[in-house]
Coordinates of C-alpha atoms in Angstrom, one line a residue:
M1380 CA -11.1 15.2 14.1
K1381 CA -12.6 17.7 16.6
G1382 CA -10.6 20.9 17.2
L1383 CA -7.8 20.0 19.6
S1384 CA -4.1 20.5 20.0
R1385 CA -1.5 17.7 19.6
R1386 CA -0.8 18.0 23.3
S1387 CA -4.4 17.5 24.3
L1388 CA -4.6 14.4 22.0
I1389 CA -1.6 12.8 23.5
G1390 CA -2.6 13.9 27.0
G1391 CA -4.6 10.7 27.7
V1392 CA -8.1 9.4 27.5
G1393 CA -10.7 7.9 29.9
I1394 CA -10.4 4.4 31.1
C1395 CA -13.1 1.7 30.5
S1396 CA -13.2 -2.0 30.8
V1397 CA -13.6 -4.4 27.8
L1398 CA -13.2 -8.1 27.3
P1399 CA -9.7 -9.3 26.3
L1400 CA -9.1 -8.2 22.7
I1401 CA -5.7 -9.6 21.9
C1402 CA -6.2 -11.6 18.6
G1403 CA -3.8 -13.6 16.4
R1404 CA -1.5 -14.8 19.2
D1405 CA 1.0 -17.4 18.1
A1406 CA 1.5 -20.7 19.9
G1407 CA 4.3 -20.6 22.3
T1408 CA 4.2 -16.8 22.5
S1409 CA 5.0 -16.5 26.2
D1410 CA 8.6 -17.8 25.8
A1411 CA 9.1 -15.7 22.6
I1412 CA 7.9 -12.6 24.4
Q1413 CA 10.2 -13.2 27.3
H1414 CA 13.2 -13.0 25.1
S1415 CA 12.0 -10.4 22.6
P1416 CA 14.1 -7.3 22.0
I1417 CA 11.0 -5.2 22.0
I1418 CA 10.5 -5.6 25.7
L1419 CA 11.5 -2.6 27.8
D1420 CA 13.0 -2.8 31.2
D1421 CA 9.7 -1.8 32.7
E1422 CA 7.9 -4.6 30.8
L1423 CA 5.9 -2.3 28.6
R1424 CA 4.8 -3.7 25.2
H1425 CA 4.4 -1.7 22.0
G1426 CA 1.0 -2.2 20.4
C1427 CA -1.5 -0.6 18.2
L1428 CA -5.2 -0.6 17.7
F1429 CA -6.4 -0.6 14.0
A1430 CA -9.9 1.0 14.0
T1431 CA -11.7 1.4 10.7
T1432 CA -14.9 2.6 9.2
S1433 CA -16.1 2.3 5.6
G1434 CA -17.2 5.2 3.4
Q1435 CA -20.6 5.4 1.9
C1436 CA -21.1 4.1 -1.6
F1437 CA -20.5 6.4 -4.5
P1438 CA -23.5 7.3 -6.6
D1439 CA -21.4 6.5 -9.6
D1440 CA -20.2 2.9 -9.2
Q1441 CA -17.3 3.5 -11.6
A1442 CA -15.6 6.0 -9.2
V1443 CA -12.7 4.9 -7.0
S1444 CA -13.0 4.1 -3.3
V1445 CA -10.6 6.0 -1.1
D1446 CA -9.5 5.0 2.4
L1447 CA -7.5 7.5 4.5
W1448 CA -5.0 6.0 7.0
S1449 CA -3.6 8.0 9.8
F1450 CA -1.8 7.6 13.1
R1451 CA -3.4 8.9 16.3
V1452 CA -1.7 12.3 16.1
S1453 CA -2.9 14.1 13.0
E1454 CA -4.1 17.5 12.0
I1455 CA -6.4 16.0 9.4
G1456 CA -10.0 16.2 10.7
S1457 CA -13.0 14.1 10.4
S1458 CA -14.9 16.4 8.0
L1459 CA -14.1 14.2 4.9
P1460 CA -16.4 13.4 2.0
A1461 CA -18.9 10.7 3.0
S1462 CA -17.4 8.3 0.4
V1463 CA -14.1 8.1 2.3
G1464 CA -13.3 5.2 4.5
R1465 CA -11.0 5.8 7.5
T1466 CA -8.5 3.8 9.5
V1467 CA -7.0 5.2 12.6
I1468 CA -3.9 3.5 14.1
W1469 CA -3.9 4.3 17.9
D1470 CA -0.6 3.1 19.2
D1471 CA 0.9 3.1 22.7
V1472 CA 3.0 1.1 25.1
F1473 CA 1.1 -1.3 27.3
S1474 CA 1.6 -3.1 30.6
L1475 CA 0.3 -6.6 30.6
R1476 CA -1.4 -5.9 33.9
T1477 CA -3.5 -3.1 32.4
L1478 CA -3.7 -4.3 28.8
T1479 CA -7.4 -4.9 28.6
R1480 CA -8.2 -1.6 30.3
S1481 CA -5.8 0.3 28.0
V1482 CA -7.3 -1.2 24.8
G1483 CA -10.7 -0.2 26.0
A1484 CA -9.4 3.3 26.5
A1485 CA -8.0 3.4 23.0
L1486 CA -11.4 2.3 21.6
S1487 CA -13.1 5.1 23.6
A1488 CA -10.5 7.6 22.3
V1489 CA -11.2 6.7 18.7
T1490 CA -14.9 7.3 19.2
E1491 CA -14.3 10.6 20.9
W1492 CA -11.7 12.2 18.7
Y1493 CA -12.5 10.6 15.3
E1494 CA -16.3 10.4 15.6
F1495 CA -16.9 6.8 14.7
D1496 CA -17.4 3.8 16.9
P1497 CA -14.8 1.0 16.0
C1498 CA -16.9 -1.5 17.9
V1499 CA -19.7 -1.0 15.4
G1500 CA -17.3 -1.1 12.5
Q1501 CA -14.2 -3.2 12.5
F1502 CA -11.0 -3.1 14.7
S1503 CA -8.1 -5.3 15.4
F1504 CA -5.4 -5.0 18.1
H1505 CA -1.7 -5.9 17.5
L1506 CA 0.8 -6.4 20.3
D1507 CA 4.4 -6.7 19.3
G1508 CA 5.6 -10.3 19.7
H1509 CA 2.0 -11.7 19.5
G1510 CA 1.3 -12.6 15.9
H1511 CA 2.2 -10.6 12.8
I1512 CA 1.1 -7.0 12.1
G1513 CA 0.1 -8.0 8.6
L1514 CA -2.7 -10.3 9.9
H1515 CA -4.4 -7.3 11.6
V1516 CA -4.2 -5.1 8.5
R1517 CA -5.7 -7.9 6.4
A1518 CA -8.4 -8.5 9.1
I1519 CA -9.8 -5.0 8.9
N1520 CA -9.6 -4.9 5.1
S1521 CA -11.3 -8.3 4.7
Q1522 CA -14.8 -6.7 4.1
R1523 CA -13.5 -4.0 1.8
D1524 CA -15.0 -3.8 -1.7
A1525 CA -12.8 -5.7 -4.1
S1526 CA -13.3 -3.0 -6.8
A1527 CA -10.6 -0.5 -7.7
S1528 CA -9.3 1.1 -4.5
L1529 CA -6.8 3.7 -3.3
A1530 CA -5.2 4.3 0.1
L1531 CA -4.3 7.8 1.0
I1532 CA -1.6 7.7 3.8
D1533 CA -1.2 10.6 6.2
I1534 CA 2.5 10.3 6.3
S1535 CA 3.1 13.3 8.6
S1536 CA 0.8 11.8 11.3
C1537 CA 2.6 10.0 14.1
G1538 CA 2.2 7.8 17.1
L1539 CA 3.8 7.2 20.5
S1540 CA 5.5 3.9 20.1
R1541 CA 8.2 2.6 17.8
I1542 CA 5.6 1.1 15.5
D1543 CA 5.6 3.3 12.4
W1544 CA 4.6 3.6 8.8
P1545 CA 7.5 1.5 7.4
D1546 CA 6.2 -1.3 9.6
I1547 CA 2.6 -1.0 8.4
L1548 CA 2.8 0.2 4.8
P1549 CA 4.1 -3.1 3.2
H1550 CA 0.8 -4.7 4.3
I1551 CA -1.3 -1.8 3.2
R1552 CA 0.5 -2.0 -0.1
D1553 CA -0.9 -5.6 -0.5
S1554 CA -4.5 -4.5 0.0
Y1555 CA -4.9 -1.6 -2.5
D1556 CA -4.4 -1.0 -6.2
V1557 CA -2.8 2.4 -5.5
V1558 CA -1.1 3.9 -2.4
V1559 CA -0.7 7.7 -2.3
G1560 CA 1.3 9.5 0.4
F1561 CA 0.4 12.9 1.7
A1562 CA 2.4 15.1 4.1
H1563 CA 2.0 18.6 5.6
W1564 CA 5.1 20.5 6.9
S1565 CA 4.6 23.1 9.6
G1566 CA 5.8 26.6 8.7
C1567 CA 7.4 27.1 5.3
G1568 CA 9.0 23.7 5.5
P1569 CA 12.5 22.7 4.2
A1570 CA 13.2 21.8 0.6
L1571 CA 11.5 18.5 -0.1
C1572 CA 14.7 16.8 -1.2
E1573 CA 16.3 17.8 2.1
T1574 CA 13.3 16.5 4.1
V1575 CA 13.3 13.1 2.4
A1576 CA 17.1 12.7 2.4
G1577 CA 17.4 13.7 6.1
N1578 CA 14.6 11.5 7.4
P1579 CA 15.0 7.7 7.1
R1580 CA 11.4 7.2 8.3
I1581 CA 10.0 9.2 5.4
R1582 CA 12.3 7.6 2.9
K1583 CA 11.2 4.1 4.0
A1584 CA 7.6 5.0 4.0
L1585 CA 7.7 6.6 0.5
A1586 CA 9.2 3.4 -0.9
Y1587 CA 5.7 1.9 -0.6
C1588 CA 3.8 4.8 -2.2
D1589 CA 3.0 5.1 -5.9
Q1590 CA 2.9 8.9 -5.6
F1591 CA 3.4 11.5 -2.9
F1592 CA 1.7 14.9 -2.4
W1593 CA 2.8 17.6 0.1
T1594 CA 2.0 21.0 1.3
D1595 CA 3.2 23.5 3.9
D1596 CA 1.8 26.5 5.8
K1597 CA 3.0 29.0 3.2
M1598 CA 1.2 27.2 0.4
L1599 CA -1.9 27.1 2.6
G1600 CA -1.8 30.9 2.9
L1601 CA -0.6 31.0 6.5
D1602 CA 2.2 32.8 8.1
G1603 CA 5.1 31.2 10.1
E1604 CA 3.3 31.6 13.4
A1605 CA 0.2 29.7 12.5
C1606 CA -1.2 27.5 15.2
C1607 CA -2.9 24.1 14.8
N1608 CA -6.4 25.6 15.0
A1609 CA -5.7 28.3 12.3
R1610 CA -4.3 25.6 10.1
S1611 CA -7.2 23.2 10.5
L1612 CA -9.7 24.8 8.0
P1613 CA -7.4 25.3 5.0
L1614 CA -5.6 22.0 5.5
N1615 CA -8.8 20.0 5.7
S1616 CA -10.3 21.8 2.8
L1617 CA -7.2 20.8 0.7
I1618 CA -7.6 17.2 1.8
Q1619 CA -11.3 17.2 0.7
D1620 CA -10.3 18.5 -2.7
L1621 CA -7.5 16.0 -3.0
V1622 CA -9.8 13.1 -2.1
R1623 CA -12.4 14.2 -4.7
A1624 CA -9.7 14.4 -7.4
L1625 CA -8.3 11.0 -6.5
S1626 CA -11.7 9.3 -6.4
A1627 CA -12.8 10.6 -9.8
K1628 CA -13.2 8.2 -12.8
G1629 CA -10.0 7.2 -14.4
F1630 CA -8.0 7.9 -11.3
S1631 CA -4.8 6.6 -12.8
L1632 CA -5.0 9.4 -15.3
G1633 CA -6.0 11.7 -12.4
L1634 CA -2.6 11.4 -10.9
E1635 CA -1.0 12.6 -14.1
K1636 CA -3.5 15.4 -14.4
I1637 CA -2.7 16.7 -10.9
A1638 CA 1.0 16.5 -11.8
R1639 CA 0.6 18.5 -15.0
D1640 CA -2.0 21.1 -13.8
G1641 CA -0.6 23.1 -10.9
S1642 CA -3.7 25.4 -11.0
L1643 CA -6.0 22.5 -10.0
F1644 CA -5.2 23.2 -6.3
E1645 CA -4.4 26.9 -6.7
G1646 CA -0.8 26.5 -5.5
R1647 CA -1.8 24.7 -2.3
L1648 CA -0.4 21.3 -3.2
R1649 CA 2.7 19.9 -4.8
I1650 CA 3.4 16.5 -6.3
A1651 CA 6.8 15.1 -5.6
P1652 CA 9.1 14.1 -8.5
Q1653 CA 8.9 10.4 -9.2
A1654 CA 12.3 9.6 -7.7
I1655 CA 11.3 11.2 -4.4
A1656 CA 7.8 9.7 -4.5
L1657 CA 9.4 6.3 -4.7
G1658 CA 11.8 7.0 -1.9
T1659 CA 14.9 6.7 -4.1
S1660 CA 16.3 10.2 -3.6

């Protein structure tokens, strides 16, 4: 992602018009929507745009394909290895009166901030109460190579609506051989066990991950006052190294190697104990 603060990312995007993009609507939805508990008093609906781009092919066809999934607010940038696919979940609350225009704005925002055009690649839009979120995850994964694949989930990224990783990860889980979570804690971060135990969102998300990696500002060599811009370079450098390690041949053994060899990332990364990685502690 281009250099920007979280505030500027959330602050809004330009508006443009597109054709209606709601797909996967169920029959009889109008009545179901009318009585749905997700509807707020001001009639705003929670929805999300799934925008995806495929990575370039590996020169070695035995290497593992890696797709990075993140919500709209993330400190992980766009300077990833060319082999990495990317899915951005741009979520918001929508008024039916401005729904088409708002979806167009989300498409434009993905192009601006993440530097790929979802209209050229693939995208799908989900509105709560209209169809099932799993249909949209499957839709954007339908063209993915059926060879061994790995999803890297930016667990610490977040959105603006109540749609969250625990809602989406069960469907990602069905589309990949391996699902790996990653999180960055600002500052020095609390003890990992305390973080997981005190955050139901993280516990639920980790239940769908085969393994979980984490870092914090101290491990990245930053002090407690580090800003987003200062963090960008070392954090994204770490992500690039992690992706290369995960995509190497024999990636199932690669996870074990990363767990055993703390020097591989020079102290910048930790792998969670298995009980925490599985969300059971």
